[in-house]
Amino acid sequence: MTQQSIGLTGFGGYIPRLRLQRKSIAQANAWVAPNFLGKGKGERSMANWDEDSVTMAVEAARDLLGPDDDRSHVDGLFFGSTTMPFTDRLNAGIIAAALTLDEKVRAVDVASTQRAGTSALLRAITSVKAGETKHAVVLAADHRKTRAASAQELDFGDGAAALSVGTENIIAKYLGGTSLTVDFVDHFRGTGEEFDYNWEERWIRDEGFTKIVPRAVKAALEDSGTNGSDIKHFILPTTFGTKFAEQLAKASGIAPEAARDTLAANCGETGAAHSLVMLVHALQTDVKPGDKIMVVNFGGGCDALVFEATDKLATQAGKRGIVGSLAAGHPETNYMKFLTFNGLVEWEKGMRAEQDKKTALTTLYRNEDMIMGLVGGRCTETGVVQFPRSRISVNPNNHTVDTQEPYKFAERKAKILSWSADFLSASMNPPNHYGMVVFDEGGRIMMDFTDIEQGTVDSGMEVRLVFRIKDFDEVRGFRRYFWKAVPITNSNAKTSQAAE
């Protein structure tokens, strides 16, 4: 009996729009860390104040799944991250709600290791192979806090990647792989701690990467029946640079030129997501049908997976992915904004911010599809759509009762009807932009705006909707999510075009 092929069937990616210039970090900290001045080159991705690992994963998943809001085929969701916003709440469940997936979806969080992304991918492959799921989505995202004036502040970045795993329309066939578990502690973050504690770099490089990675590569090559000389693309996230990845490739019997760019110059290392971020970037750029790809991820051991691209890869040409996200970056030079967005400085928010933001969890549950999935209603008799949905239609000429069916707004085209830029209300990034958004196919919603610069908003502008943090309940440690509108200006038009 011939074994059924399993592999990647699609990809998506998301890198936040803001790109903090490393020169700004170096100059701000030159008084205490003058050695940073020589490292102040390029830029790192920077999440907006209302973004976290969950919201970035949602955006990567939307890129993967496309604008079709029928996602009933997805029966597995595996989310890998070391910076999940909730320690005891299914973070993958939040993502599933935002994507309006069926409640029967198998949703799993994979955490506590830099290998979370590849571990989630291996778990999805195993699930599909066993017949537990047919169409699994793998998401990886990280948004790590760093101490000011630390090397990690320069090296790290924020981002997410998405892959789908199945047995049909495979774009990259899974040939085999391995997972080594070695309790080599290069860094750690204890319970309740905000920052990683990092060990000495030379020890990590010489005793960790140099000795553990080649063992994993060798085992993966054997499991996949592949020779090192056959690998055309060698993916290894490391803050030690692409040259170091080339050295490890050579030591493992793989051509040094197969080592992929680590995207350090214009993105930074996105933690548990970075192996998949680099994989998506490779699939979008240089990979050709027949090319063999090795994905290696170090952390508490090492994962190594081997794929072979197929001619179906061309079907992904329209995706935004990592390439589109990187192209749509907006330079940020305000280092204080970076510190503020990441909660690294105490600042005066004003009396208007002094309010209890307790979330009524009963209301959230009863209206979950409306709040998390932006699902409104459509009258089955008149065709009128509305948000929120209600028992009685808003149609002024025919107030039908109990005739509404669920109607998803998140992927619909919309424009700004009216707007305001408010300096008086409490805002993490003043002025607070909000306004009335009207949808091309009917319906209107009053929404907050995000990812926008002052003076670039106007009525009639097209918007795209994004899933973001609405506000924080700092007293209870809860964060509330909802959808926001991103006006399509010149600075983010590339993102919108790529998404379409």
Short mmCIF file of C-alpha atoms in Angstrom, two decimals:
data_model
loop_
_atom_site.label_atom_id
_atom_site.label_comp_id
_atom_site.label_asym_id
_atom_site.label_seq_id
_atom_site.Cartn_x
_atom_site.Cartn_y
_atom_site.Cartn_z
CA MET A 1 0.00 0.00 0.00
CA THR A 2 1.44 3.37 -1.04
CA GLN A 3 1.81 5.84 1.80
CA GLN A 4 -0.07 9.08 1.26
CA SER A 5 2.10 12.17 0.79
CA ILE A 6 1.88 14.86 3.45
CA GLY A 7 3.21 18.37 3.26
CA LEU A 8 2.64 22.08 3.21
CA THR A 9 -0.40 23.23 1.23
CA GLY A 10 -0.12 26.99 1.74
CA PHE A 11 1.60 29.77 3.62
CA GLY A 12 1.04 33.23 5.02
CA GLY A 13 2.99 35.77 7.00
CA TYR A 14 2.83 38.97 8.95
CA ILE A 15 5.50 41.44 10.04
CA PRO A 16 4.24 44.57 11.86
CA ARG A 17 4.23 47.78 9.84
CA LEU A 18 6.51 49.74 12.19
CA ARG A 19 10.29 49.29 11.79
CA LEU A 20 12.36 50.74 14.61
CA GLN A 21 15.63 52.08 13.25
CA ARG A 22 18.55 50.51 15.11
CA LYS A 23 20.38 53.82 14.87
CA SER A 24 17.71 55.30 17.16
CA ILE A 25 18.32 52.54 19.74
CA ALA A 26 22.09 52.98 19.57
CA GLN A 27 22.01 56.75 19.89
CA ALA A 28 19.57 56.72 22.81
CA ASN A 29 21.75 54.29 24.75
CA ALA A 30 25.20 55.54 23.70
CA TRP A 31 25.75 57.14 27.11
CA VAL A 32 25.61 53.73 28.82
CA ALA A 33 26.44 51.36 25.95
CA PRO A 34 28.74 53.16 23.48
CA ASN A 35 29.52 49.82 21.81
CA PHE A 36 25.99 49.93 20.36
CA LEU A 37 26.97 52.70 17.95
CA GLY A 38 28.74 50.19 15.73
CA LYS A 39 25.63 47.99 15.65
CA GLY A 40 23.14 50.69 14.81
CA LYS A 41 22.49 49.52 11.26
CA GLY A 42 19.28 48.41 9.65
CA GLU A 43 15.93 48.10 11.37
CA ARG A 44 13.91 45.70 13.48
CA SER A 45 10.19 45.02 13.29
CA MET A 46 8.18 46.65 16.07
CA ALA A 47 4.66 45.70 17.07
CA ASN A 48 2.14 48.49 17.56
CA TRP A 49 0.78 48.98 21.09
CA ASP A 50 -2.36 47.02 20.19
CA GLU A 51 -0.54 44.01 18.75
CA ASP A 52 0.61 40.83 20.47
CA SER A 53 1.39 37.26 19.50
CA VAL A 54 -2.30 36.40 19.10
CA THR A 55 -3.17 39.35 16.85
CA MET A 56 -0.08 38.80 14.67
CA ALA A 57 -0.94 35.10 14.35
CA VAL A 58 -4.47 36.03 13.26
CA GLU A 59 -3.08 38.30 10.51
CA ALA A 60 -0.69 35.58 9.29
CA ALA A 61 -3.58 33.09 9.26
CA ARG A 62 -5.81 35.47 7.27
CA ASP A 63 -3.04 35.81 4.72
CA LEU A 64 -2.81 32.02 4.54
CA LEU A 65 -6.54 31.38 4.27
CA GLY A 66 -7.33 34.27 1.92
CA PRO A 67 -10.43 36.48 1.77
CA ASP A 68 -12.90 33.57 1.61
CA ASP A 69 -14.69 33.62 4.96
CA ASP A 70 -15.78 29.97 4.66
CA ARG A 71 -13.12 28.21 6.74
CA SER A 72 -15.10 25.13 7.65
CA HIS A 73 -12.39 22.89 6.13
CA VAL A 74 -9.88 23.82 8.85
CA ASP A 75 -10.04 21.11 11.52
CA GLY A 76 -6.70 21.62 13.26
CA LEU A 77 -5.05 24.74 14.71
CA PHE A 78 -1.58 24.53 16.27
CA PHE A 79 -0.16 27.75 17.75
CA GLY A 80 3.47 28.05 18.81
CA SER A 81 4.79 30.98 20.86
CA THR A 82 6.84 31.83 23.96
CA THR A 83 4.90 35.06 24.51
CA MET A 84 1.29 33.99 24.64
CA PRO A 85 -0.79 36.70 26.34
CA PHE A 86 -2.56 34.20 28.60
CA THR A 87 -0.84 31.61 30.77
CA ASP A 88 -4.11 29.86 31.57
CA ARG A 89 -6.51 30.41 28.69
CA LEU A 90 -6.41 28.65 25.33
CA ASN A 91 -4.70 31.25 23.15
CA ALA A 92 -5.36 29.16 20.06
CA GLY A 93 -9.03 29.37 21.04
CA ILE A 94 -8.90 33.17 20.78
CA ILE A 95 -7.40 32.82 17.30
CA ALA A 96 -10.02 30.28 16.29
CA ALA A 97 -12.78 32.67 17.38
CA ALA A 98 -11.26 35.57 15.42
CA LEU A 99 -11.03 33.37 12.32
CA THR A 100 -14.59 32.08 12.87
CA LEU A 101 -13.45 28.46 12.79
CA ASP A 102 -15.85 25.67 13.67
CA GLU A 103 -15.97 24.79 17.36
CA LYS A 104 -14.93 21.21 16.47
CA VAL A 105 -11.48 22.45 15.42
CA ARG A 106 -8.65 20.81 17.35
CA ALA A 107 -6.86 23.82 18.86
CA VAL A 108 -3.53 23.41 20.65
CA ASP A 109 -1.02 25.80 22.26
CA VAL A 110 2.68 24.89 22.01
CA ALA A 111 4.91 26.97 24.29
CA SER A 112 7.97 27.20 26.57
CA THR A 113 10.65 26.75 23.89
CA GLN A 114 12.16 28.56 20.94
CA ARG A 115 11.24 25.40 19.03
CA ALA A 116 7.54 26.10 19.57
CA GLY A 117 7.00 26.95 15.90
CA THR A 118 8.61 23.85 14.45
CA SER A 119 7.20 21.70 17.27
CA ALA A 120 3.72 22.91 16.31
CA LEU A 121 4.51 22.07 12.68
CA LEU A 122 5.68 18.57 13.59
CA ARG A 123 2.53 18.11 15.70
CA ALA A 124 0.37 19.11 12.75
CA ILE A 125 2.19 16.74 10.40
CA THR A 126 1.73 13.90 12.87
CA SER A 127 -1.95 14.76 13.28
CA VAL A 128 -2.59 14.72 9.53
CA LYS A 129 -0.55 11.55 9.09
CA ALA A 130 -2.60 9.80 11.77
CA GLY A 131 -5.87 10.94 10.21
CA GLU A 132 -6.83 13.00 13.25
CA THR A 133 -7.05 16.13 11.09
CA LYS A 134 -7.22 16.71 7.35
CA HIS A 135 -6.50 20.43 7.00
CA ALA A 136 -4.31 21.71 9.82
CA VAL A 137 -3.17 25.30 10.25
CA VAL A 138 0.14 25.98 11.98
CA LEU A 139 0.78 29.44 13.43
CA ALA A 140 3.87 30.81 15.14
CA ALA A 141 4.32 34.30 16.58
CA ASP A 142 6.43 36.06 19.16
CA HIS A 143 6.51 39.53 20.72
CA ARG A 144 9.35 39.45 23.25
CA LYS A 145 10.17 42.17 25.73
CA THR A 146 13.81 43.19 26.04
CA ARG A 147 15.71 45.24 28.59
CA ALA A 148 16.77 48.66 27.41
CA ALA A 149 20.41 48.83 26.26
CA SER A 150 20.59 45.05 25.74
CA ALA A 151 21.86 43.19 22.69
CA GLN A 152 18.44 41.54 22.39
CA GLU A 153 16.83 44.95 21.90
CA LEU A 154 18.82 45.25 18.67
CA ASP A 155 18.63 41.61 17.59
CA PHE A 156 14.98 40.76 18.20
CA GLY A 157 11.94 41.56 16.08
CA ASP A 158 8.20 40.88 16.16
CA GLY A 159 6.36 38.77 13.61
CA ALA A 160 4.30 35.72 12.70
CA ALA A 161 4.08 32.98 10.09
CA ALA A 162 1.35 30.58 9.02
CA LEU A 163 1.46 27.24 7.21
CA SER A 164 -1.23 24.76 6.29
CA VAL A 165 -0.62 21.02 6.32
CA GLY A 166 -2.56 18.45 4.35
CA THR A 167 -2.49 15.73 1.71
CA GLU A 168 -3.87 17.59 -1.32
CA ASN A 169 -2.37 20.36 -3.49
CA ILE A 170 0.95 20.08 -1.68
CA ILE A 171 3.41 22.91 -2.36
CA ALA A 172 6.24 21.34 -0.34
CA LYS A 173 6.26 17.64 0.42
CA TYR A 174 7.45 16.56 3.86
CA LEU A 175 10.27 14.03 3.43
CA GLY A 176 11.20 13.47 7.06
CA GLY A 177 12.85 14.98 10.08
CA THR A 178 13.86 14.63 13.68
CA SER A 179 13.54 16.29 17.06
CA LEU A 180 16.36 16.16 19.61
CA THR A 181 15.63 17.06 23.22
CA VAL A 182 18.67 18.40 25.05
CA ASP A 183 18.35 20.54 28.19
CA PHE A 184 21.01 23.01 27.06
CA VAL A 185 20.09 26.31 28.72
CA ASP A 186 21.21 29.18 26.52
CA HIS A 187 18.59 31.47 28.07
CA PHE A 188 15.51 31.20 30.23
CA ARG A 189 12.55 33.21 31.50
CA GLY A 190 11.07 32.15 34.80
CA THR A 191 7.39 32.32 35.74
CA GLY A 192 6.36 35.93 36.30
CA GLU A 193 9.53 37.34 34.72
CA GLU A 194 9.29 39.81 31.84
CA PHE A 195 12.75 39.38 30.36
CA ASP A 196 14.99 36.51 29.30
CA TYR A 197 18.15 35.82 31.25
CA ASN A 198 20.87 35.10 28.69
CA TRP A 199 24.06 33.10 29.11
CA GLU A 200 27.47 33.85 27.55
CA GLU A 201 27.41 33.99 23.73
CA ARG A 202 30.56 31.98 23.07
CA TRP A 203 29.26 29.11 25.21
CA ILE A 204 25.93 29.12 23.33
CA ARG A 205 27.67 29.22 19.96
CA ASP A 206 30.47 26.70 20.55
CA GLU A 207 28.88 24.22 22.94
CA GLY A 208 25.25 24.62 21.87
CA PHE A 209 24.71 25.34 18.20
CA THR A 210 28.00 23.90 16.94
CA LYS A 211 27.57 20.53 18.68
CA ILE A 212 23.81 19.98 18.73
CA VAL A 213 22.70 21.29 15.31
CA PRO A 214 24.90 18.95 13.21
CA ARG A 215 23.54 15.93 15.12
CA ALA A 216 19.98 16.97 14.34
CA VAL A 217 20.81 17.66 10.70
CA LYS A 218 22.43 14.24 10.31
CA ALA A 219 19.44 12.47 11.84
CA ALA A 220 16.99 14.42 9.65
CA LEU A 221 18.94 13.62 6.49
CA GLU A 222 18.88 9.93 7.38
CA ASP A 223 15.16 9.95 8.20
CA SER A 224 14.30 11.72 4.94
CA GLY A 225 16.66 9.63 2.78
CA THR A 226 18.37 12.80 1.62
CA ASN A 227 22.03 13.64 1.08
CA GLY A 228 23.45 16.86 2.44
CA SER A 229 24.50 17.85 -1.08
CA ASP A 230 20.84 17.73 -2.16
CA ILE A 231 19.78 20.53 0.22
CA LYS A 232 19.35 23.76 -1.74
CA HIS A 233 18.00 25.89 1.11
CA PHE A 234 19.26 25.63 4.69
CA ILE A 235 17.14 27.59 7.18
CA LEU A 236 18.61 28.23 10.62
CA PRO A 237 17.50 31.17 12.79
CA THR A 238 20.42 32.57 14.75
CA THR A 239 21.43 35.97 16.06
CA PHE A 240 25.04 35.02 15.27
CA GLY A 241 24.44 35.91 11.63
CA THR A 242 24.19 34.26 8.24
CA LYS A 243 27.95 33.56 8.14
CA PHE A 244 27.60 31.35 11.21
CA ALA A 245 24.71 29.51 9.57
CA GLU A 246 26.96 28.92 6.56
CA GLN A 247 29.60 27.39 8.83
CA LEU A 248 27.11 25.03 10.42
CA ALA A 249 25.76 24.04 7.00
CA LYS A 250 29.28 23.18 5.84
CA ALA A 251 29.97 21.23 9.04
CA SER A 252 26.79 19.23 8.36
CA GLY A 253 27.71 18.32 4.79
CA ILE A 254 25.53 20.99 3.19
CA ALA A 255 26.81 23.62 0.78
CA PRO A 256 27.49 26.88 2.67
CA GLU A 257 25.71 28.90 -0.02
CA ALA A 258 22.50 27.00 0.83
CA ALA A 259 22.24 28.92 4.12
CA ARG A 260 19.41 31.44 3.98
CA ASP A 261 19.61 35.09 4.97
CA THR A 262 18.47 35.39 8.60
CA LEU A 263 16.58 38.63 7.79
CA ALA A 264 18.51 40.42 10.52
CA ALA A 265 18.93 43.65 8.56
CA ASN A 266 15.28 44.50 8.02
CA CYS A 267 13.32 42.36 10.46
CA GLY A 268 15.27 40.91 13.37
CA GLU A 269 14.86 37.50 14.96
CA THR A 270 11.19 36.80 15.64
CA GLY A 271 11.74 34.12 18.27
CA ALA A 272 9.70 30.94 18.05
CA ALA A 273 8.26 32.15 14.75
CA HIS A 274 11.52 32.83 12.96
CA SER A 275 12.20 29.41 11.45
CA LEU A 276 8.76 29.52 9.81
CA VAL A 277 9.17 33.20 8.91
CA MET A 278 12.38 32.31 7.09
CA LEU A 279 10.69 29.32 5.45
CA VAL A 280 7.82 31.44 4.11
CA HIS A 281 10.33 34.02 2.86
CA ALA A 282 12.27 31.29 1.06
CA LEU A 283 9.14 29.83 -0.53
CA GLN A 284 8.26 33.29 -1.82
CA THR A 285 11.65 34.07 -3.33
CA ASP A 286 14.25 31.54 -4.41
CA VAL A 287 12.70 28.10 -3.97
CA LYS A 288 11.93 26.25 -7.20
CA PRO A 289 10.00 23.01 -7.80
CA GLY A 290 12.20 20.08 -6.92
CA ASP A 291 14.35 22.04 -4.45
CA LYS A 292 14.95 20.38 -1.11
CA ILE A 293 14.65 22.61 1.96
CA MET A 294 15.92 21.92 5.45
CA VAL A 295 14.37 23.86 8.34
CA VAL A 296 16.39 23.77 11.56
CA ASN A 297 15.35 25.29 14.88
CA PHE A 298 17.55 25.37 18.00
CA GLY A 299 16.25 25.57 21.56
CA GLY A 300 16.14 22.94 24.31
CA GLY A 301 17.58 20.66 21.68
CA CYS A 302 16.92 20.96 17.97
CA ASP A 303 14.24 20.29 15.36
CA ALA A 304 15.18 19.56 11.75
CA LEU A 305 12.66 19.01 8.95
CA VAL A 306 13.21 18.33 5.24
CA PHE A 307 10.78 19.38 2.51
CA GLU A 308 10.77 19.16 -1.28
CA ALA A 309 9.01 21.91 -3.24
CA THR A 310 6.47 20.93 -5.91
CA ASP A 311 5.08 22.67 -8.99
CA LYS A 312 2.02 23.63 -6.89
CA LEU A 313 4.14 26.34 -5.26
CA ALA A 314 3.08 28.71 -8.03
CA THR A 315 -0.47 28.76 -6.62
CA GLN A 316 0.77 30.90 -3.71
CA ALA A 317 2.03 33.76 -5.90
CA GLY A 318 -0.62 36.24 -4.74
CA LYS A 319 0.07 35.97 -1.02
CA ARG A 320 1.36 38.92 0.99
CA GLY A 321 3.53 36.62 3.07
CA ILE A 322 6.79 37.80 4.59
CA VAL A 323 7.99 39.48 1.40
CA GLY A 324 4.91 41.70 1.17
CA SER A 325 5.01 42.53 4.87
CA LEU A 326 8.67 43.53 4.74
CA ALA A 327 8.04 45.73 1.71
CA ALA A 328 5.28 47.62 3.53
CA GLY A 329 7.37 48.73 6.49
CA HIS A 330 7.15 52.24 7.93
CA PRO A 331 10.36 53.61 9.54
CA GLU A 332 10.05 54.51 13.23
CA THR A 333 12.74 56.69 14.82
CA ASN A 334 11.04 57.42 18.15
CA TYR A 335 12.77 55.16 20.64
CA MET A 336 10.55 56.42 23.47
CA LYS A 337 7.50 55.23 21.55
CA PHE A 338 9.03 51.75 21.41
CA LEU A 339 9.62 51.77 25.17
CA THR A 340 6.11 53.05 25.85
CA PHE A 341 4.38 50.54 23.58
CA ASN A 342 6.21 47.71 25.35
CA GLY A 343 5.40 48.93 28.85
CA LEU A 344 9.02 49.72 29.68
CA VAL A 345 8.38 53.24 31.00
CA GLU A 346 5.78 54.68 33.35
CA TRP A 347 3.98 57.61 31.76
CA GLU A 348 1.11 59.87 32.72
CA LYS A 349 -2.04 58.78 30.89
CA GLY A 350 -4.32 61.40 32.43
CA MET A 351 -7.49 61.16 34.46
CA ARG A 352 -9.51 59.97 31.48
CA ALA A 353 -7.57 56.70 31.63
CA GLU A 354 -8.69 56.14 35.24
CA GLN A 355 -11.57 53.79 34.66
CA ASP A 356 -12.39 50.21 35.52
CA LYS A 357 -11.97 48.09 32.40
CA LYS A 358 -13.38 44.89 33.80
CA THR A 359 -14.68 42.66 31.02
CA ALA A 360 -18.05 41.00 31.47
CA LEU A 361 -17.04 37.45 30.55
CA THR A 362 -20.69 36.36 30.36
CA THR A 363 -21.39 39.00 27.68
CA LEU A 364 -18.19 38.09 25.84
CA TYR A 365 -19.25 34.44 25.71
CA ARG A 366 -22.83 35.09 24.64
CA ASN A 367 -21.70 37.44 21.86
CA GLU A 368 -18.43 35.76 21.00
CA ASP A 369 -18.92 35.58 17.24
CA MET A 370 -19.87 39.28 17.07
CA ILE A 371 -17.03 40.50 19.31
CA MET A 372 -14.23 38.15 18.28
CA GLY A 373 -15.24 37.29 14.72
CA LEU A 374 -17.03 40.52 13.73
CA VAL A 375 -20.11 38.55 12.71
CA GLY A 376 -23.23 40.64 12.20
CA GLY A 377 -26.58 39.75 10.72
CA ARG A 378 -28.26 39.55 7.31
CA CYS A 379 -32.03 39.56 6.94
CA THR A 380 -33.09 36.51 4.93
CA GLU A 381 -36.21 38.34 3.67
CA THR A 382 -34.90 41.79 2.70
CA GLY A 383 -31.14 41.18 2.37
CA VAL A 384 -30.29 44.09 4.70
CA VAL A 385 -27.10 43.56 6.70
CA GLN A 386 -26.30 45.11 10.06
CA PHE A 387 -23.89 45.11 12.99
CA PRO A 388 -24.61 44.12 15.62
CA ARG A 389 -27.32 41.70 14.63
CA SER A 390 -30.55 41.76 16.58
CA ARG A 391 -33.94 40.10 16.61
CA ILE A 392 -35.47 43.08 14.79
CA SER A 393 -34.07 44.27 11.46
CA VAL A 394 -32.86 47.88 11.08
CA ASN A 395 -34.62 48.10 7.70
CA PRO A 396 -36.81 51.22 8.17
CA ASN A 397 -39.44 49.94 5.74
CA ASN A 398 -39.74 46.40 7.01
CA HIS A 399 -38.86 45.61 10.64
CA THR A 400 -38.76 41.85 10.23
CA VAL A 401 -38.39 39.76 13.38
CA ASP A 402 -36.08 36.75 13.87
CA THR A 403 -35.08 36.66 10.21
CA GLN A 404 -31.34 37.30 10.52
CA GLU A 405 -28.61 34.84 9.68
CA PRO A 406 -24.90 35.29 10.59
CA TYR A 407 -23.02 37.64 8.27
CA LYS A 408 -19.21 37.99 8.46
CA PHE A 409 -17.82 41.50 8.04
CA ALA A 410 -14.07 40.99 8.59
CA GLU A 411 -13.18 40.23 4.97
CA ARG A 412 -15.60 42.74 3.37
CA LYS A 413 -14.50 45.91 1.59
CA ALA A 414 -15.29 49.16 3.36
CA LYS A 415 -14.67 52.92 3.36
CA ILE A 416 -14.53 55.73 5.91
CA LEU A 417 -17.78 57.73 6.12
CA SER A 418 -16.71 60.08 8.94
CA TRP A 419 -13.75 60.29 11.28
CA SER A 420 -12.21 62.09 14.23
CA ALA A 421 -8.68 62.56 15.61
CA ASP A 422 -9.13 63.04 19.35
CA PHE A 423 -6.37 64.34 21.64
CA LEU A 424 -8.64 64.50 24.70
CA SER A 425 -9.54 60.84 25.16
CA ALA A 426 -6.96 58.47 26.66
CA SER A 427 -4.84 56.86 23.98
CA MET A 428 -1.62 54.86 23.83
CA ASN A 429 -0.73 56.62 20.59
CA PRO A 430 -2.48 60.02 20.42
CA PRO A 431 -4.45 61.30 18.73
CA ASN A 432 -7.08 58.60 19.03
CA HIS A 433 -8.44 58.01 15.52
CA TYR A 434 -11.92 56.56 15.13
CA GLY A 435 -14.96 56.95 12.90
CA MET A 436 -17.87 55.42 11.00
CA VAL A 437 -16.96 52.70 8.51
CA VAL A 438 -19.46 51.75 5.78
CA PHE A 439 -19.26 48.49 3.86
CA ASP A 440 -19.66 48.20 0.11
CA GLU A 441 -22.24 45.43 0.46
CA GLY A 442 -24.15 47.21 3.22
CA GLY A 443 -23.77 47.76 6.92
CA ARG A 444 -21.81 50.25 9.00
CA ILE A 445 -19.76 50.10 12.22
CA MET A 446 -18.21 52.74 14.47
CA MET A 447 -14.59 51.61 14.85
CA ASP A 448 -11.18 52.63 16.14
CA PHE A 449 -8.46 53.18 13.52
CA THR A 450 -4.90 51.90 13.86
CA ASP A 451 -1.58 51.80 11.98
CA ILE A 452 -2.01 55.38 10.80
CA GLU A 453 -0.08 58.63 10.93
CA GLN A 454 -1.71 61.92 11.92
CA GLY A 455 -2.99 63.93 8.98
CA THR A 456 -3.33 61.02 6.57
CA VAL A 457 -7.00 60.15 7.15
CA ASP A 458 -9.94 61.36 5.10
CA SER A 459 -13.53 60.43 4.35
CA GLY A 460 -13.95 58.10 1.40
CA MET A 461 -10.68 56.27 2.03
CA GLU A 462 -10.75 52.49 1.77
CA VAL A 463 -9.95 50.50 4.89
CA ARG A 464 -9.06 46.95 5.74
CA LEU A 465 -10.06 45.40 9.02
CA VAL A 466 -7.60 43.93 11.52
CA PHE A 467 -7.95 42.02 14.79
CA ARG A 468 -6.29 43.98 17.59
CA ILE A 469 -6.20 44.60 21.34
CA LYS A 470 -9.07 46.91 22.30
CA ASP A 471 -7.81 47.70 25.80
CA PHE A 472 -6.10 46.26 28.87
CA ASP A 473 -7.60 45.47 32.25
CA GLU A 474 -4.40 45.98 34.23
CA VAL A 475 -6.10 45.26 37.55
CA ARG A 476 -7.05 41.69 36.60
CA GLY A 477 -4.49 40.96 33.88
CA PHE A 478 -7.07 40.60 31.11
CA ARG A 479 -6.91 42.03 27.62
CA ARG A 480 -9.92 42.64 25.43
CA TYR A 481 -9.82 42.14 21.66
CA PHE A 482 -11.91 43.61 18.87
CA TRP A 483 -11.56 44.67 15.24
CA LYS A 484 -10.15 47.97 14.01
CA ALA A 485 -9.92 49.73 10.66
CA VAL A 486 -6.63 50.48 8.91
CA PRO A 487 -7.05 53.31 6.36
CA ILE A 488 -5.27 52.41 3.14
CA THR A 489 -2.77 55.25 2.71
CA ASN A 490 0.37 55.41 0.58
CA SER A 491 2.44 54.02 3.46
CA ASN A 492 0.44 50.81 3.80
CA ALA A 493 -0.95 50.40 0.29
CA LYS A 494 1.60 47.68 -0.49
CA THR A 495 0.25 45.57 2.36
CA SER A 496 -3.31 45.91 1.13
CA GLN A 497 -2.41 45.17 -2.48
CA ALA A 498 -0.42 42.12 -1.50
CA ALA A 499 -3.27 40.89 0.67
CA GLU A 500 -5.69 41.19 -2.21
#
